[in-house]
CSV table of C-alpha atoms and ligand atoms in Angstrom, one decimal:
chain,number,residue,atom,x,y,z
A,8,UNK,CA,-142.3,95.1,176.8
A,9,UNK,CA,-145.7,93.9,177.8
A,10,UNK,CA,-146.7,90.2,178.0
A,11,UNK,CA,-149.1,88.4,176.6
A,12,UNK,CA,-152.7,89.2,177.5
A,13,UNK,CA,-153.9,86.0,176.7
A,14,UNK,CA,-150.9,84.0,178.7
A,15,UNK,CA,-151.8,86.1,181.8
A,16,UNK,CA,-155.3,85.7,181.4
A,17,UNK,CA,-155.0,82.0,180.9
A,18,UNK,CA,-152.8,82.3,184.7
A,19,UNK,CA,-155.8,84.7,186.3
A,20,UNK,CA,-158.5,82.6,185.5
A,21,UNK,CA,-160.1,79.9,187.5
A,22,UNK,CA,-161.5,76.4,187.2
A,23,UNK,CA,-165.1,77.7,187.2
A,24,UNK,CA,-164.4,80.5,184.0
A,25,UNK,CA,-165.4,79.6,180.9
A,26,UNK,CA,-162.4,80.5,178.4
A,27,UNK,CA,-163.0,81.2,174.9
A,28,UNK,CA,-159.5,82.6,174.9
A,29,UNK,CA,-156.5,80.2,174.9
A,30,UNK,CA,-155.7,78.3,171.9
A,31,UNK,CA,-156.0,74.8,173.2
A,32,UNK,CA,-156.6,72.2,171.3
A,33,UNK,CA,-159.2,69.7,172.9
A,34,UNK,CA,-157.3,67.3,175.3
A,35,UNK,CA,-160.0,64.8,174.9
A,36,UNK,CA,-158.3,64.0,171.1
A,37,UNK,CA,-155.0,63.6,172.5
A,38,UNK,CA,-153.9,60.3,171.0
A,39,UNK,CA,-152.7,59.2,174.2
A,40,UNK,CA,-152.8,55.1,174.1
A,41,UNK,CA,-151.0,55.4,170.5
A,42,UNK,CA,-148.5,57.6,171.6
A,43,UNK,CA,-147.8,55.7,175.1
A,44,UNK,CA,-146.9,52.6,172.6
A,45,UNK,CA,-144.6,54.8,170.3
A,46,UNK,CA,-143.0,55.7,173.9
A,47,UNK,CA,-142.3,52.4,175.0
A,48,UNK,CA,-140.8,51.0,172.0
A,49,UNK,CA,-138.2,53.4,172.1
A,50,UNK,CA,-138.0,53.7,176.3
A,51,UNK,CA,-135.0,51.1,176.8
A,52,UNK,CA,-132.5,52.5,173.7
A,53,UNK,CA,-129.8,54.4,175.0
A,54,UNK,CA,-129.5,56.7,172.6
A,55,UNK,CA,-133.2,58.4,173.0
A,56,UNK,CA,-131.4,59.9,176.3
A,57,UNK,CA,-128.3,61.2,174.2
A,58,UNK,CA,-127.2,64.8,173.1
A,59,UNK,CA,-128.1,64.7,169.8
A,60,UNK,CA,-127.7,67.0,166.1
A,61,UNK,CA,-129.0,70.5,166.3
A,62,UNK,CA,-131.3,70.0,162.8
A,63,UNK,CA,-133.2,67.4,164.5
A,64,UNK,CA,-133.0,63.5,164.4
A,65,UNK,CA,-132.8,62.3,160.9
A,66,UNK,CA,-135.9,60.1,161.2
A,67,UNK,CA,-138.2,62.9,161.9
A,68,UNK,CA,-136.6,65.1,159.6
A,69,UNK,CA,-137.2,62.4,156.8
A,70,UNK,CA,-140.7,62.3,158.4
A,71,UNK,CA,-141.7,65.7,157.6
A,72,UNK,CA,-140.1,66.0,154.5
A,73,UNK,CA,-141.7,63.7,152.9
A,74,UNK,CA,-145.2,64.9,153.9
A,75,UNK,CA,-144.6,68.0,152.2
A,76,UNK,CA,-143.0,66.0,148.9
A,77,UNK,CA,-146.2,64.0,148.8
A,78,UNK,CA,-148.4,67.5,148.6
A,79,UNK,CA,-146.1,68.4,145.7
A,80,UNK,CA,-143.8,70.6,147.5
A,81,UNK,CA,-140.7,68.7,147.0
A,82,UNK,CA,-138.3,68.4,150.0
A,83,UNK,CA,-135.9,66.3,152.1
A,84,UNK,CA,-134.2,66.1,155.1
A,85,UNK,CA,-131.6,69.0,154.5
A,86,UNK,CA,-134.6,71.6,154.0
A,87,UNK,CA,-135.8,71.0,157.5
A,88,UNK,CA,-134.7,72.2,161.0
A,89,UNK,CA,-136.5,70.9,164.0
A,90,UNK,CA,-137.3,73.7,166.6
A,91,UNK,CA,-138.5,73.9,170.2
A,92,UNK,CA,-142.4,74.5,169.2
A,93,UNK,CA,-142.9,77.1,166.3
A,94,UNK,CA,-142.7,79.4,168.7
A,95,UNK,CA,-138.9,79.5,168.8
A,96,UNK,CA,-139.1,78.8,164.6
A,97,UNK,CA,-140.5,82.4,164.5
A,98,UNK,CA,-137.9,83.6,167.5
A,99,UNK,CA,-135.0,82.4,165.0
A,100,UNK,CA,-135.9,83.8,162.2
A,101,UNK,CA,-136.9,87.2,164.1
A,102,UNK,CA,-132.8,87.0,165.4
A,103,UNK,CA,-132.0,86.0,161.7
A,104,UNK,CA,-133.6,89.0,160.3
A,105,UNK,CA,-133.0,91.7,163.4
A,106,UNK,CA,-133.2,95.4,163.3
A,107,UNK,CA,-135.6,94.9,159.7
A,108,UNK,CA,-139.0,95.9,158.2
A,109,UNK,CA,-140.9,93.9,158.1
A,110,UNK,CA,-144.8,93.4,156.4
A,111,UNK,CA,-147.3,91.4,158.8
A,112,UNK,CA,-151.3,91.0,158.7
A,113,UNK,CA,-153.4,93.3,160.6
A,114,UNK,CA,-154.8,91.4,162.7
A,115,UNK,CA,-152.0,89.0,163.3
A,116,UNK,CA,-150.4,86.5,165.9
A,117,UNK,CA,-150.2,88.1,168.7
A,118,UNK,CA,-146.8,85.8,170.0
A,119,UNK,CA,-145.1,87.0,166.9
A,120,UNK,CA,-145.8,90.3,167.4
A,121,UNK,CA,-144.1,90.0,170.7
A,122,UNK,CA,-141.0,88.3,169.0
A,123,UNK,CA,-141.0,90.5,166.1
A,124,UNK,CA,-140.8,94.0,169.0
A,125,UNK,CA,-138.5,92.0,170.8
A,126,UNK,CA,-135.9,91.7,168.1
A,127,UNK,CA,-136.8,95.0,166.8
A,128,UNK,CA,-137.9,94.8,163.3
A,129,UNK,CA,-140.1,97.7,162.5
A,130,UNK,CA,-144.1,95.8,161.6
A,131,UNK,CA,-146.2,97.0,158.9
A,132,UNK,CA,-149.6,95.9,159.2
A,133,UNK,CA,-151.6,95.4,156.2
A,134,UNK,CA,-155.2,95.5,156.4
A,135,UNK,CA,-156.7,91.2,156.4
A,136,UNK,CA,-159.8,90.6,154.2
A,137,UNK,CA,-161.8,88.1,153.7
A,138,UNK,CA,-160.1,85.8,151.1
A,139,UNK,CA,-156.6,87.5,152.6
A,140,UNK,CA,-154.3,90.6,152.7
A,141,UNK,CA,-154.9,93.1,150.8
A,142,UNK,CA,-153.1,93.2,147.6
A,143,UNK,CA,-152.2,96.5,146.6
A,144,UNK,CA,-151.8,97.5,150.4
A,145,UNK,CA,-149.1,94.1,150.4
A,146,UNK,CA,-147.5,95.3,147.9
A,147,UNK,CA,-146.8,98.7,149.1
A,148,UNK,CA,-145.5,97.4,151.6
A,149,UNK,CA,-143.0,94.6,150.9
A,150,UNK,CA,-141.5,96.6,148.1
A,151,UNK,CA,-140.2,98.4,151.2
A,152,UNK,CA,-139.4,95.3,153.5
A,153,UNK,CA,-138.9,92.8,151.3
A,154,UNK,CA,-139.7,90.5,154.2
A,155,UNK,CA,-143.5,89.0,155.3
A,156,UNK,CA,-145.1,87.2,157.7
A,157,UNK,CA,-148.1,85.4,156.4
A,158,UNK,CA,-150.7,82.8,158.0
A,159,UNK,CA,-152.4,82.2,155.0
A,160,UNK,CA,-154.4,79.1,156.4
A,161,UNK,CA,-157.6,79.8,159.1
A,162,UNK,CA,-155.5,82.5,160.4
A,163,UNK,CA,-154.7,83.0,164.0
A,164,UNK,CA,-157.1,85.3,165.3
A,165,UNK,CA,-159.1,86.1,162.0
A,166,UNK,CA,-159.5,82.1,160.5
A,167,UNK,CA,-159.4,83.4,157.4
A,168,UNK,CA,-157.9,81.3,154.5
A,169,UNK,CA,-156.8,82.8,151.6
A,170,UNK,CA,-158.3,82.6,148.4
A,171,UNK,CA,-155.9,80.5,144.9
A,172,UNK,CA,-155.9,83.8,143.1
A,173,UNK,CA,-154.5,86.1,146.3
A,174,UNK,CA,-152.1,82.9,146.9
A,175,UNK,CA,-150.8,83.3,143.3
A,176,UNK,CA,-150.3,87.1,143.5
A,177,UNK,CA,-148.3,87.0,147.0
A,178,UNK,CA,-146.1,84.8,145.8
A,179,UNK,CA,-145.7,87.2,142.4
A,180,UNK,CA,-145.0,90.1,144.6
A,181,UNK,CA,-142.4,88.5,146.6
A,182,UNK,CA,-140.7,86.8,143.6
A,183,UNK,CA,-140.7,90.6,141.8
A,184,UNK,CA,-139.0,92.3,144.5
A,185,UNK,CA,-136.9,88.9,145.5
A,186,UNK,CA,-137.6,89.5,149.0
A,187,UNK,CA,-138.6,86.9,151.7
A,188,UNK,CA,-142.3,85.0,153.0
A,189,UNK,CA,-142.5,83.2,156.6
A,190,UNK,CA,-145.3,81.3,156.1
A,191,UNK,CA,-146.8,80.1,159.1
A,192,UNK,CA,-148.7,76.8,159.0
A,193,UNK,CA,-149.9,75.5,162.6
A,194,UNK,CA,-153.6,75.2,161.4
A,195,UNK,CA,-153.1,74.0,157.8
A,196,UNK,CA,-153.8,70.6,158.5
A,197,UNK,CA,-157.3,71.3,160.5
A,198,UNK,CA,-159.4,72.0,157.2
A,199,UNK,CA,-163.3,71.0,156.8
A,200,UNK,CA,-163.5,71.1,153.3
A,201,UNK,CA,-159.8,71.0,151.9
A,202,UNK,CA,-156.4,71.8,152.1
A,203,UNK,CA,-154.8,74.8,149.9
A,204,UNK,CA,-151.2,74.5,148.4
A,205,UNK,CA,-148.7,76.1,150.3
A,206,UNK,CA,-148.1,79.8,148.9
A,207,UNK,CA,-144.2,78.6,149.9
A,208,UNK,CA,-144.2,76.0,147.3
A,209,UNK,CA,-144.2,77.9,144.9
A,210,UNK,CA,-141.3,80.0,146.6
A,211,UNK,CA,-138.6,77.4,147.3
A,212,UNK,CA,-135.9,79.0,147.8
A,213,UNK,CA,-137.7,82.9,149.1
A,214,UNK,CA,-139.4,81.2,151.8
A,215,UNK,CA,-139.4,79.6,155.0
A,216,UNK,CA,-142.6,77.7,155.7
A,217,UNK,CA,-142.9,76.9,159.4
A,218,UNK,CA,-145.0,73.9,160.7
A,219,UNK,CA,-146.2,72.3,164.3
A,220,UNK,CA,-147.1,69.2,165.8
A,221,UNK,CA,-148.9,71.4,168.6
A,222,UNK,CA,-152.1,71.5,167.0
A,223,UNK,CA,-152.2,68.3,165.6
A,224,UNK,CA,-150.9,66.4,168.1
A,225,UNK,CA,-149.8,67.6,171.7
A,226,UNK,CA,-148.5,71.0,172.2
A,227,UNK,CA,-146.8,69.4,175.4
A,228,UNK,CA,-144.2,67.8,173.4
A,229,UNK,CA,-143.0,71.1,171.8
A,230,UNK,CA,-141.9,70.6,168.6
A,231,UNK,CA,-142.1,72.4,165.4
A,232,UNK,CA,-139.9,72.9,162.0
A,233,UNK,CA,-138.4,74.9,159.8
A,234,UNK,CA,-138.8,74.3,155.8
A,235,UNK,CA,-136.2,76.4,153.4
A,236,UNK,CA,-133.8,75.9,151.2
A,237,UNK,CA,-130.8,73.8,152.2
A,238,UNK,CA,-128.6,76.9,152.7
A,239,UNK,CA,-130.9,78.8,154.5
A,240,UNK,CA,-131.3,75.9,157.3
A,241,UNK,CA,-127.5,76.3,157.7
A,242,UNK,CA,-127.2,79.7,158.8
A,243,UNK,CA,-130.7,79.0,161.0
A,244,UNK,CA,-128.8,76.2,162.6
A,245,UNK,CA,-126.3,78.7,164.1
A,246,UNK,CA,-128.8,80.7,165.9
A,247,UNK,CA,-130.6,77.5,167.0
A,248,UNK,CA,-127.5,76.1,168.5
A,249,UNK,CA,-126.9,78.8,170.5
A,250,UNK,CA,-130.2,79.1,171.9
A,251,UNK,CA,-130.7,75.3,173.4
A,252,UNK,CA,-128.1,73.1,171.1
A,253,UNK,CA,-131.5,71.0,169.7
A,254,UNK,CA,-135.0,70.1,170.5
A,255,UNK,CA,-135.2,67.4,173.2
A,256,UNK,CA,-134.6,64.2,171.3
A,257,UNK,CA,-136.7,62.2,173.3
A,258,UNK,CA,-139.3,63.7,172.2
A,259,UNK,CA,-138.6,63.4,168.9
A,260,UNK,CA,-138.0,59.9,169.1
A,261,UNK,CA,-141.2,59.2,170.4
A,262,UNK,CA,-143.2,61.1,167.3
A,263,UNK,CA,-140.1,59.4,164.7
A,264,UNK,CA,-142.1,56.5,166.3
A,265,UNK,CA,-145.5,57.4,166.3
A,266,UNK,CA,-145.5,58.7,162.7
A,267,UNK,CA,-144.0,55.5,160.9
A,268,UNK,CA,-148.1,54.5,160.4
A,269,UNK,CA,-148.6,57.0,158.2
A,270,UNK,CA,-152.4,56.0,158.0
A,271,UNK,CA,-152.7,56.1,161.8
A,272,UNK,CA,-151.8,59.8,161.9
A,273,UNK,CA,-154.3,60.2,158.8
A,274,UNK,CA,-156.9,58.9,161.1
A,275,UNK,CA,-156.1,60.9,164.1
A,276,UNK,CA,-156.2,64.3,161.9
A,277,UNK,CA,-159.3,63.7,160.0
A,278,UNK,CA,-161.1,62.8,163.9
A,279,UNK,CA,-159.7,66.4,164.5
A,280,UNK,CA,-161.1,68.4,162.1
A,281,UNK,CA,-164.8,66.1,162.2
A,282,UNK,CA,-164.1,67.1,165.9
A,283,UNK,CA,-164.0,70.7,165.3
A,284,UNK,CA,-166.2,71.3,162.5
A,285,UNK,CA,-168.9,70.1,164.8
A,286,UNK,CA,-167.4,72.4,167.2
A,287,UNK,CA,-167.3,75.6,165.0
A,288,UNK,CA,-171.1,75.0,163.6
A,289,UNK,CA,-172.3,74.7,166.8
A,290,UNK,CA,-170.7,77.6,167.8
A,291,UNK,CA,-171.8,80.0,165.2
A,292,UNK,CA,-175.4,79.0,165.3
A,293,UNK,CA,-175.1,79.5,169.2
A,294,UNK,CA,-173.6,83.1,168.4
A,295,UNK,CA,-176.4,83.9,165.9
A,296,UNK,CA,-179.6,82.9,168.5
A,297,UNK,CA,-177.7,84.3,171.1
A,298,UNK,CA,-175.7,87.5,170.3
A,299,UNK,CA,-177.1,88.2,166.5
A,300,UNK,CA,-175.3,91.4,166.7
A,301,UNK,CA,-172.1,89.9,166.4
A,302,UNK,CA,-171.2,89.8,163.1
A,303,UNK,CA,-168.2,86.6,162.0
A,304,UNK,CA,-168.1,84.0,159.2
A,305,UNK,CA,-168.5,80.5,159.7
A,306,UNK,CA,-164.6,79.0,160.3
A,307,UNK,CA,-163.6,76.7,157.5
A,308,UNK,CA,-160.9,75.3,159.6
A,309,UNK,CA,-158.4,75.5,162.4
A,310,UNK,CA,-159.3,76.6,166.0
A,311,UNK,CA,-160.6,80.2,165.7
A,312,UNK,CA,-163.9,81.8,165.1
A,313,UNK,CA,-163.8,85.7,164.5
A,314,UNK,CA,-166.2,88.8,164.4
A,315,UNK,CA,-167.4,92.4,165.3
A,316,UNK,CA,-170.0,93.6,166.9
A,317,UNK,CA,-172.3,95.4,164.5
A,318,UNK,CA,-172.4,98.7,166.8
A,319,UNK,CA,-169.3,100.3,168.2
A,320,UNK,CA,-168.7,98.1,171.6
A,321,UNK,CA,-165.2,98.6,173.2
A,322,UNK,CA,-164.7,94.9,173.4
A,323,UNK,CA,-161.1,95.5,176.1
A,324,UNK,CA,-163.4,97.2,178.5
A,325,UNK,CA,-166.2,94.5,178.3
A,326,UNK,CA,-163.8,91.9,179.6
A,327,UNK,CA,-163.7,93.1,182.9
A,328,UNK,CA,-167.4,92.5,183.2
A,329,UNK,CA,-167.3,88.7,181.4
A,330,UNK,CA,-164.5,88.2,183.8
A,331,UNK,CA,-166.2,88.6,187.0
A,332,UNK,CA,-169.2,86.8,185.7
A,333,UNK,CA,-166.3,83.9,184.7
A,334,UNK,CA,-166.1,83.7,181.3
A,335,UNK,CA,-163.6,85.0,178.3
A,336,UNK,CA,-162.2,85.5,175.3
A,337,UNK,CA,-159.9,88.0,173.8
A,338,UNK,CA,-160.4,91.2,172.5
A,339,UNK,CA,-159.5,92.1,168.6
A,340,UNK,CA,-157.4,95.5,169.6
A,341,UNK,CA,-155.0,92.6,171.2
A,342,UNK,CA,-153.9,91.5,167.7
A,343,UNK,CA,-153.0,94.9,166.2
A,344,UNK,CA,-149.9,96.7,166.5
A,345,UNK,CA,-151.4,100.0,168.4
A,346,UNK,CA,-153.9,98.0,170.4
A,347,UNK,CA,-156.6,100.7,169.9
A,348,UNK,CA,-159.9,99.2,171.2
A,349,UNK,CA,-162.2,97.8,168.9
A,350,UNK,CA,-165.2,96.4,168.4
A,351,UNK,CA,-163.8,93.0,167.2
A,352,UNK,CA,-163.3,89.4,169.7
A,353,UNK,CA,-161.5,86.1,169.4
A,354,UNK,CA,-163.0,82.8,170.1
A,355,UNK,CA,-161.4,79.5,170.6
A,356,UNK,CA,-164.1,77.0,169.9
A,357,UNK,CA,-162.2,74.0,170.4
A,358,UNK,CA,-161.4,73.7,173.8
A,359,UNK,CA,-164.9,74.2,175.5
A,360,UNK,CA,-167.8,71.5,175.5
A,361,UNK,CA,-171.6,72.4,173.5
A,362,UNK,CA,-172.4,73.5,177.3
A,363,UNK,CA,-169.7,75.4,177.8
A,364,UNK,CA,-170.1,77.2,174.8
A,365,UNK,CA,-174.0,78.0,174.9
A,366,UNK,CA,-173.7,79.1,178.6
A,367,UNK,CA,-170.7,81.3,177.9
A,368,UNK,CA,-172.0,83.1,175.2
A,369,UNK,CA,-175.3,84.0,176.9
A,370,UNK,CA,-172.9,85.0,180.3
A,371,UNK,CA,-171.6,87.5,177.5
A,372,UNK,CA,-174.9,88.1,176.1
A,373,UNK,CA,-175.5,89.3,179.7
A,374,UNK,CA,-172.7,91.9,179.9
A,375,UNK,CA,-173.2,93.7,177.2
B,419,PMP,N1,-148.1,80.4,165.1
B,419,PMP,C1,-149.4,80.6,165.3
B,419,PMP,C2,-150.2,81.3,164.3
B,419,PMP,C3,-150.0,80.2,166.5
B,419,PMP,O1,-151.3,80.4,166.7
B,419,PMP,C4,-149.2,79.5,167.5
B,419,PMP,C5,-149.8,79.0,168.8
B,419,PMP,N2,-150.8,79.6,169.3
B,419,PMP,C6,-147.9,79.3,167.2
B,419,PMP,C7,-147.3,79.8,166.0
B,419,PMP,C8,-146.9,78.6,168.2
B,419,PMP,O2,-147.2,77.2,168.3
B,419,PMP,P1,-146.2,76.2,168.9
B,419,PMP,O3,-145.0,76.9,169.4
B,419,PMP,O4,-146.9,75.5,169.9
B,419,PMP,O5,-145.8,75.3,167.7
């Protein structure tokens, strides 16, 4: 079992490197002042230090649930678990379904891949296009597994969002062979033009939709969800508990807090994506003066921007080069199952500022 590339690149590198390779959100957007306040209100109640339930407080569970009812995905309270980051949301549910098949994107997440090897279910990649999987390639393959892991919105690496029609035909297939979607969601809210239905609401009770404050918030604070059916949660629960009895409370607490002014968190998410629209743009004009050879679509949403080079280039062994002239960004063969090198790269646009991003790409520009 290998680790990640991109968590031991992100431990190699130095001050001076420019990385296009994390997926770090841009501190500078950190809602810091609001959240101090939600923090203090609750600082002197006892029970903020307590032990507390393993779903997760009620309060934030009511939080989240009605977030999804409001988008027409109705839910409550009982339909959500709380987990440590989504992260551990996918770790559960890889324990929950152990020793299985089951159908992923190619490329894909490369932390659930490691999950997914760690608790031994057997992948199948399906090929990603541009509007999403492939249908008839899917649906070969979950007939098989009956189980899939999806992120249908600005996918982490490709940022590809699916189209309505492929949305409607995933959930078709999975509702045919009654099998089971994880939908992962950590980018959903971080759209430019607008924000697709859920392919999980129309799979209540064949789905577990997983969601994050990481992006949208603070990834310090570590907390993520589970949404599925009632019954679903409570066999979850007993994998949960025996990994770290609940999520810190405190935490939780503090964002039950924050997230009572609904409008306030509005705000904050719409400065996000103006944030990283601007971000994005700038980065793919940079990329086409710079390096026109490189061949990617202009991200819709979330954190990612995604492309090949137009000629064969063995984008693994280039990094060594980018590293030593300090800057980087991960390689496509990363995100694919039998790591074969490719011609394909992952940027993270978010986290770098406009001179960041126009001096890394011509350091790249330079090593090819
Ligand atoms: N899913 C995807 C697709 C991600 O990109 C990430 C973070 N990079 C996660 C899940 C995990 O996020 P977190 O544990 O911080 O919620």
């Amino acid at each position: 079992m290998k680790r990640s590339f991109i968590r031991e690149i992100l431990e190699s590198i130095d001050e001076e490197t420019i990385s296009f390779a994390g997926g770090l959100p841009n501190s500078n957007l950190f809602p810091i002042q609001d959240l101090r306040n939600a923090t203090l209100k609750i600082l002197d109640n006892p029970k903020v230090y307590q032990y507390t339930i393993s779903n997760g407080i009620n309060e934030l569970r009511e939080q989240i649930a009605k977030r999804y009812t409001k988008e027409g995905f109705p839910t409550t309270k009982d339909n959500i678990l709380i987990t440590t980051g989504s992260q551990q949301a996918m770790y559960i549910l890889a324990k929950f379904f152990e020793n299985k098949e089951i159908t992923i994107e190619e490329p894909s997440y490369l932390g659930a891949m490691n999950i997914f090897r760690l608790n031994n279910l057997k992948m199948d990649g399906v090929k990603l296009e541009d509007d999403g999987i492939n249908i008839e390639g899917f649906e070969k393959s979950f007939k098989n597994s009956k189980l899939a892991y999806l992120i249908p919105d600005f996918q982490n690496p490709s940022a590809t969002t699916y189209s309505e029609e492929k949305r409607e035909e995933i959930s078709k297939i999975v509702e045919k062979y009654d099998g089971v979607l994880i939908e992962d969601s950590p980018y959903s809210e971080l759209f430019f033009e607008k924000k697709m239905a859920y392919i999980s609401a129309k799979l209540p009770k064949n789905s577990f939709h997983l969601g994050s404050f990481s992006k949208t918030l603070v990834p310090s604070y570590r907390i993520g969800w589970i949404r599925a059916d009632e019954q679903k949660i409570k066999s979850l629960m007993i994998i949960k508990e025996s990994i770290d009895l609940h999520s810190s409370g405190f935490v939780q607490y503090i964002l039950a807090e924050y997230l009572k002014d609904e409008a306030k968190y509005e705000k904050h998410l719409q400065s996000i994506r103006d944030d990283y629209k601007v971000k994005a743009d700038y980065f793919s004009e940079q990329l086409n003066l710079i390096i026109p050879e490189f061949k990617h679509q202009k991200p819709k949403g979330g954190m990612f921007l995604y492309g090949s080079f137009k000629d064969k280039i063995d984008t693994f062994a280039l990094i060594e080069k980018c590293l030593k002239k300090k800057v980087v960004y991960v390689p496509g063969n990363q995100f694919y199952i039998d790591k074969i090198p490719n011609s394909e790269i992952r940027f993270n646009y978010t986290h770098s500022s406009f001179e960041q991003i126009e001096k890394g790409i011509k350091l790249i520009k330079s090593c090819l």
